[in-house]
Tab-separated table of C-alpha atoms in Angstrom:
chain	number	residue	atom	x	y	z
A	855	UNK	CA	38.396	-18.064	-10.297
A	856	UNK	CA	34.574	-17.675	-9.273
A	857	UNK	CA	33.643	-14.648	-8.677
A	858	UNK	CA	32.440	-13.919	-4.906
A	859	UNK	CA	28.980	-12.988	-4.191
A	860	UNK	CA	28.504	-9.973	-1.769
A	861	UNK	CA	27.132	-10.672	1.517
A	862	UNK	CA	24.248	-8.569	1.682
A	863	UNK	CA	23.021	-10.882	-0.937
A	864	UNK	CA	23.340	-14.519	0.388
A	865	UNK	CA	21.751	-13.250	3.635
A	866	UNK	CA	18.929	-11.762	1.606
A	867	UNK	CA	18.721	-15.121	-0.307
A	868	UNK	CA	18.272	-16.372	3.130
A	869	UNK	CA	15.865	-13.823	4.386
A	870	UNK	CA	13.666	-14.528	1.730
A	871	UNK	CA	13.514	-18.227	2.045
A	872	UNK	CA	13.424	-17.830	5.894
A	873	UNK	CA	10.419	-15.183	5.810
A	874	UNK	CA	8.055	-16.796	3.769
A	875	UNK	CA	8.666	-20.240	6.062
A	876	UNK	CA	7.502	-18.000	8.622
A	877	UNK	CA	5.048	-16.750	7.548
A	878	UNK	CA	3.401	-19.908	6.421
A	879	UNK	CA	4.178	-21.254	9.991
A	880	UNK	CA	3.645	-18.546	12.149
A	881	UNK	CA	1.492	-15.755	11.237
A	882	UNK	CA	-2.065	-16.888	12.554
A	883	UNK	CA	-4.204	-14.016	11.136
A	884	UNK	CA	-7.494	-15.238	9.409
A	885	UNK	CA	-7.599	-11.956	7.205
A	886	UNK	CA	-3.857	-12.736	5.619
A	887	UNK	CA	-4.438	-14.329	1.930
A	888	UNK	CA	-1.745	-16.735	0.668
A	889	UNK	CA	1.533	-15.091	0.200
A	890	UNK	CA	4.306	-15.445	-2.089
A	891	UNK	CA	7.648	-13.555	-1.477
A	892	UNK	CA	9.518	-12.747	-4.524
A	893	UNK	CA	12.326	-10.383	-3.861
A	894	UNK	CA	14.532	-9.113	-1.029
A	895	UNK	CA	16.759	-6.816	-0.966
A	896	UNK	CA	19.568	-5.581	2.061
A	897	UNK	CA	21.180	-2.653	3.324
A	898	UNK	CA	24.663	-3.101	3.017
A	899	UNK	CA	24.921	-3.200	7.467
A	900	UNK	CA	22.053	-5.600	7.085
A	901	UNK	CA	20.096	-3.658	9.763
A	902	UNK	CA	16.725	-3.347	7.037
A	903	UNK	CA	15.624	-6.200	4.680
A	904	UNK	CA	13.062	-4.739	1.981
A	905	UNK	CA	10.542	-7.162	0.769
A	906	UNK	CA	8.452	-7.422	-1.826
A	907	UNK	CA	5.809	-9.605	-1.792
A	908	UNK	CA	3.407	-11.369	-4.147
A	909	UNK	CA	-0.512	-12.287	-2.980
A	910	UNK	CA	-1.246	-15.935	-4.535
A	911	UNK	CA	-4.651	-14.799	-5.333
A	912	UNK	CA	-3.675	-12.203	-7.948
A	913	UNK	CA	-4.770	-9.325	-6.177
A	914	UNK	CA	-0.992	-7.555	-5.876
A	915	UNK	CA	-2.412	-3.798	-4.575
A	916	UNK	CA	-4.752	-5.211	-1.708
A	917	UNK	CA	-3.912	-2.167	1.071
A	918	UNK	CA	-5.299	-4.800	3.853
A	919	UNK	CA	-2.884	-7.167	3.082
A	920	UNK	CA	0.154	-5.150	3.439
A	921	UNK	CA	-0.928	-3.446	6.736
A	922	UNK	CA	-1.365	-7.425	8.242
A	923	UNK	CA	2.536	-7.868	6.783
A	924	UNK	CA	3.144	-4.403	8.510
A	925	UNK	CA	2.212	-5.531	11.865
A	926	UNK	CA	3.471	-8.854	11.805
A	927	UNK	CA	6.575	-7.791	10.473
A	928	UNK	CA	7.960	-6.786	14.209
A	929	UNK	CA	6.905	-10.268	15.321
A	930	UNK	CA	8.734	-11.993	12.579
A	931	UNK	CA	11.533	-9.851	13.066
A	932	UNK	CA	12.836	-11.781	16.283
A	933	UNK	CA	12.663	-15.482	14.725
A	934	UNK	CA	14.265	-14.580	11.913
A	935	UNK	CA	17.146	-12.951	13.578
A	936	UNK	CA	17.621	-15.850	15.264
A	937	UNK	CA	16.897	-18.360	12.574
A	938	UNK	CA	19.861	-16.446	10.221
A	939	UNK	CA	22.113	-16.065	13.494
A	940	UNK	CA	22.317	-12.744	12.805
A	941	UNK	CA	24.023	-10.553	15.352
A	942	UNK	CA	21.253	-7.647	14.661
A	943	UNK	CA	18.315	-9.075	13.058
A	944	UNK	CA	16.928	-7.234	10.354
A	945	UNK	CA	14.165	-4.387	10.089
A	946	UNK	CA	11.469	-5.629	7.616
A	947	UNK	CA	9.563	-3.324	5.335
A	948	UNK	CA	7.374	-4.804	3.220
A	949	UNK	CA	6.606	-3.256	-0.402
């Protein structure tokens, strides 16, 4: 019998693949450098989606960069919601 994955991680699977389609598509900000996301990880009510993220340049500590995801983060917080059908759609703090 397979064993069953918990929730909390399919939908942060989902998150991840979700987030970084939006932020491809949707964040508009000259300053943002290419962006790779490479983890995500849940609270177990789903309410708060950590994310770690990855800059395609190299440059992983760049403060600028992280204060742009900061921002848009409450932006992206509505599409995503509704693009995981999520009943509350998730906090995102990026790390």
């Amino acid at each position: 019998m397979p064993r069953e994955i918990p929730r909390s991680q399919r939908v942060a699977e989902q998150v991840q693949r979700t987030l970084a389609d939006l932020l491809r598509r949707e964040i508009r900000d000259p300053r943002l450098k290419p962006v790779t996301i490479t983890h995500v990880r849940m609270s177990p009510d789903l309410a708060h989606a950590w994310v770690k993220f990855e800059l395609l340049t190299g440059d992983s500590h760049d403060p600028l960069q992280r204060e742009i995801l900061d921002e848009a983060a409450g932006y992206l917080r509505g599409p995503l919601g509704r693009a995981l059908r999520l009943r509350i759609a998730p906090h995102i703090h990026f790390e």
